[in-house]
Amino acid sequence: HCYGCGRLNEHGLHIRSAWDGDETIAVITPRPYHTAVPGYVYGGLIASLIDCHGTGSAALEAYRAAGREPGTAPALRFVTASLHVDYLRPTPLGTPLAARGRIVESKPRKVVVEIDVMADGECCAKGRVVAVLMPEHMIPRAE
């Protein structure tokens, strides 16, 4: 249901994180309505990309640490405990944005991820996400 990464949110961004070597990657292309100043991406969208890629990266790391394939049961889902974003330059609209994540701390219930958001080869924003494992009783069950 999450706006950023939820597959069940028909209006969402559908962010998908994957391993790319020792880093994680997620790529989205902002739509024309994701604008702030004409021609540039709204900062909230960049924060959403960092947020959801951070929790997605945390889940990938937890599955890897457990020796499991992503998506296998029981689900390992993470939520954001802390989100920090530094906006470095205006982010152009109409070009794919690549979020590249690095795991900087990994514990069973907490993962810290640093993320660079790239557009046309330029780093437009940097972020840091502290993600915590959701308790199993909070994870919705498929019906």
mmCIF file of C-alpha atoms in Angstrom:
data_model
loop_
_atom_site.group_PDB
_atom_site.id
_atom_site.type_symbol
_atom_site.label_atom_id
_atom_site.label_comp_id
_atom_site.label_asym_id
_atom_site.label_seq_id
_atom_site.Cartn_x
_atom_site.Cartn_y
_atom_site.Cartn_z
ATOM 1 C CA HIS A 1 0.000 0.000 0.000
ATOM 2 C CA CYS A 2 3.011 2.305 0.361
ATOM 3 C CA TYR A 3 2.987 5.206 -2.110
ATOM 4 C CA GLY A 4 6.674 4.747 -2.870
ATOM 5 C CA CYS A 5 7.175 0.999 -3.076
ATOM 6 C CA GLY A 6 3.782 -0.630 -2.585
ATOM 7 C CA ARG A 7 2.720 -2.841 -5.461
ATOM 8 C CA LEU A 8 -0.920 -2.514 -4.362
ATOM 9 C CA ASN A 9 -0.996 1.298 -4.669
ATOM 10 C CA GLU A 10 -2.213 1.965 -8.199
ATOM 11 C CA HIS A 11 -1.071 5.620 -8.009
ATOM 12 C CA GLY A 12 2.310 4.878 -6.408
ATOM 13 C CA LEU A 13 5.858 4.939 -7.701
ATOM 14 C CA HIS A 14 6.338 1.142 -7.552
ATOM 15 C CA ILE A 15 9.993 1.491 -6.537
ATOM 16 C CA ARG A 16 11.831 -1.843 -6.775
ATOM 17 C CA SER A 17 15.239 -2.336 -5.200
ATOM 18 C CA ALA A 18 17.750 -4.935 -6.396
ATOM 19 C CA TRP A 19 21.361 -5.881 -5.820
ATOM 20 C CA ASP A 20 23.939 -4.503 -8.262
ATOM 21 C CA GLY A 21 27.207 -6.007 -7.040
ATOM 22 C CA ASP A 22 27.764 -4.826 -3.471
ATOM 23 C CA GLU A 23 25.333 -1.927 -3.926
ATOM 24 C CA THR A 24 21.593 -1.758 -4.356
ATOM 25 C CA ILE A 25 19.837 0.086 -7.140
ATOM 26 C CA ALA A 26 16.358 1.382 -7.890
ATOM 27 C CA VAL A 27 15.448 3.410 -10.972
ATOM 28 C CA ILE A 28 12.362 5.539 -11.516
ATOM 29 C CA THR A 29 11.434 8.128 -14.117
ATOM 30 C CA PRO A 30 9.523 11.040 -12.574
ATOM 31 C CA ARG A 31 6.276 11.977 -14.270
ATOM 32 C CA PRO A 32 5.502 15.560 -15.383
ATOM 33 C CA TYR A 33 3.311 16.088 -12.295
ATOM 34 C CA HIS A 34 6.270 15.359 -9.962
ATOM 35 C CA THR A 35 7.471 18.918 -10.492
ATOM 36 C CA ALA A 36 8.329 21.771 -8.164
ATOM 37 C CA VAL A 37 9.839 24.468 -10.343
ATOM 38 C CA PRO A 38 9.105 23.792 -14.035
ATOM 39 C CA GLY A 39 11.686 21.349 -15.388
ATOM 40 C CA TYR A 40 12.785 20.058 -11.989
ATOM 41 C CA VAL A 41 11.696 17.264 -9.639
ATOM 42 C CA TYR A 42 9.808 17.999 -6.420
ATOM 43 C CA GLY A 43 12.048 17.361 -3.399
ATOM 44 C CA GLY A 44 9.436 15.198 -1.701
ATOM 45 C CA LEU A 45 9.670 12.682 -4.532
ATOM 46 C CA ILE A 46 13.429 12.465 -4.051
ATOM 47 C CA ALA A 47 12.896 11.920 -0.311
ATOM 48 C CA SER A 48 10.348 9.174 -1.090
ATOM 49 C CA LEU A 49 12.830 7.484 -3.427
ATOM 50 C CA ILE A 50 15.546 7.555 -0.752
ATOM 51 C CA ASP A 51 13.107 6.403 1.949
ATOM 52 C CA CYS A 52 11.676 3.434 0.057
ATOM 53 C CA HIS A 53 14.974 2.406 -1.515
ATOM 54 C CA GLY A 54 16.474 2.496 1.974
ATOM 55 C CA THR A 55 13.891 0.125 3.431
ATOM 56 C CA GLY A 56 14.009 -2.063 0.313
ATOM 57 C CA SER A 57 17.799 -2.243 0.574
ATOM 58 C CA ALA A 58 17.508 -3.127 4.262
ATOM 59 C CA ALA A 59 15.192 -6.014 3.393
ATOM 60 C CA LEU A 60 17.580 -7.247 0.685
ATOM 61 C CA GLU A 61 20.434 -7.166 3.210
ATOM 62 C CA ALA A 62 18.373 -9.033 5.836
ATOM 63 C CA TYR A 63 17.472 -11.776 3.355
ATOM 64 C CA ARG A 64 21.121 -12.040 2.279
ATOM 65 C CA ALA A 65 22.315 -12.211 5.907
ATOM 66 C CA ALA A 66 19.753 -14.972 6.577
ATOM 67 C CA GLY A 67 20.868 -16.914 3.481
ATOM 68 C CA ARG A 68 17.397 -16.589 1.943
ATOM 69 C CA GLU A 69 15.989 -15.472 -1.381
ATOM 70 C CA PRO A 70 14.187 -12.105 -1.244
ATOM 71 C CA GLY A 71 10.436 -12.478 -0.889
ATOM 72 C CA THR A 72 10.473 -15.896 0.770
ATOM 73 C CA ALA A 73 8.346 -16.489 3.872
ATOM 74 C CA PRO A 74 8.319 -15.368 6.534
ATOM 75 C CA ALA A 75 8.521 -11.846 5.129
ATOM 76 C CA LEU A 76 11.331 -9.553 6.248
ATOM 77 C CA ARG A 77 9.911 -6.035 6.007
ATOM 78 C CA PHE A 78 11.500 -2.835 7.234
ATOM 79 C CA VAL A 79 10.169 0.611 8.149
ATOM 80 C CA THR A 80 12.010 3.896 8.458
ATOM 81 C CA ALA A 81 13.260 4.933 11.887
ATOM 82 C CA SER A 82 15.263 7.888 10.545
ATOM 83 C CA LEU A 83 15.532 9.630 7.184
ATOM 84 C CA HIS A 84 18.069 12.317 6.308
ATOM 85 C CA VAL A 85 18.288 13.962 2.879
ATOM 86 C CA ASP A 86 20.840 16.439 1.521
ATOM 87 C CA TYR A 87 19.750 18.085 -1.730
ATOM 88 C CA LEU A 88 22.914 18.860 -3.708
ATOM 89 C CA ARG A 89 21.600 20.346 -6.954
ATOM 90 C CA PRO A 90 18.313 20.729 -8.833
ATOM 91 C CA THR A 91 17.158 17.362 -10.163
ATOM 92 C CA PRO A 92 16.008 17.489 -13.794
ATOM 93 C CA LEU A 93 12.564 16.242 -14.727
ATOM 94 C CA GLY A 94 12.196 13.828 -17.645
ATOM 95 C CA THR A 95 15.276 11.707 -17.005
ATOM 96 C CA PRO A 96 15.550 8.429 -15.078
ATOM 97 C CA LEU A 97 16.705 8.745 -11.471
ATOM 98 C CA ALA A 98 18.963 5.992 -10.154
ATOM 99 C CA ALA A 99 19.154 5.502 -6.398
ATOM 100 C CA ARG A 100 22.335 3.640 -5.433
ATOM 101 C CA GLY A 101 22.503 2.264 -1.907
ATOM 102 C CA ARG A 102 25.372 1.083 0.279
ATOM 103 C CA ILE A 103 24.826 -0.920 3.452
ATOM 104 C CA VAL A 104 26.890 0.784 6.172
ATOM 105 C CA GLU A 105 25.539 -1.115 9.189
ATOM 106 C CA SER A 106 23.707 -4.416 9.377
ATOM 107 C CA LYS A 107 22.211 -5.919 12.513
ATOM 108 C CA PRO A 108 19.331 -8.406 12.752
ATOM 109 C CA ARG A 109 16.743 -5.710 13.552
ATOM 110 C CA LYS A 110 18.427 -2.553 12.179
ATOM 111 C CA VAL A 111 20.095 -1.709 8.870
ATOM 112 C CA VAL A 112 21.655 1.644 7.934
ATOM 113 C CA VAL A 113 21.816 2.536 4.241
ATOM 114 C CA GLU A 114 23.494 5.492 2.516
ATOM 115 C CA ILE A 115 21.995 6.424 -0.842
ATOM 116 C CA ASP A 116 23.036 8.627 -3.771
ATOM 117 C CA VAL A 117 20.379 9.796 -6.232
ATOM 118 C CA MET A 118 21.839 10.190 -9.708
ATOM 119 C CA ALA A 119 20.410 11.931 -12.790
ATOM 120 C CA ASP A 120 22.346 12.065 -16.058
ATOM 121 C CA GLY A 121 25.510 10.932 -14.252
ATOM 122 C CA GLU A 122 25.299 13.715 -11.646
ATOM 123 C CA CYS A 123 24.641 13.174 -7.945
ATOM 124 C CA CYS A 124 21.620 15.347 -7.123
ATOM 125 C CA ALA A 125 20.906 14.177 -3.567
ATOM 126 C CA LYS A 126 22.370 12.031 -0.815
ATOM 127 C CA GLY A 127 20.452 10.325 1.933
ATOM 128 C CA ARG A 128 20.816 8.114 4.965
ATOM 129 C CA VAL A 129 18.097 5.739 6.136
ATOM 130 C CA VAL A 130 17.979 3.885 9.430
ATOM 131 C CA ALA A 131 15.550 1.025 8.837
ATOM 132 C CA VAL A 132 14.139 -1.293 11.496
ATOM 133 C CA LEU A 133 12.578 -4.718 11.090
ATOM 134 C CA MET A 134 8.790 -4.725 11.385
ATOM 135 C CA PRO A 135 7.391 -7.047 14.050
ATOM 136 C CA GLU A 136 5.781 -10.061 12.389
ATOM 137 C CA HIS A 137 2.348 -9.239 13.875
ATOM 138 C CA MET A 138 2.347 -5.899 11.980
ATOM 139 C CA ILE A 139 2.963 -7.413 8.540
ATOM 140 C CA PRO A 140 -0.303 -7.803 6.603
ATOM 141 C CA ARG A 141 -1.135 -11.357 5.580
ATOM 142 C CA ALA A 142 -2.084 -12.260 2.019
ATOM 143 C CA GLU A 143 -5.683 -13.378 1.754
#
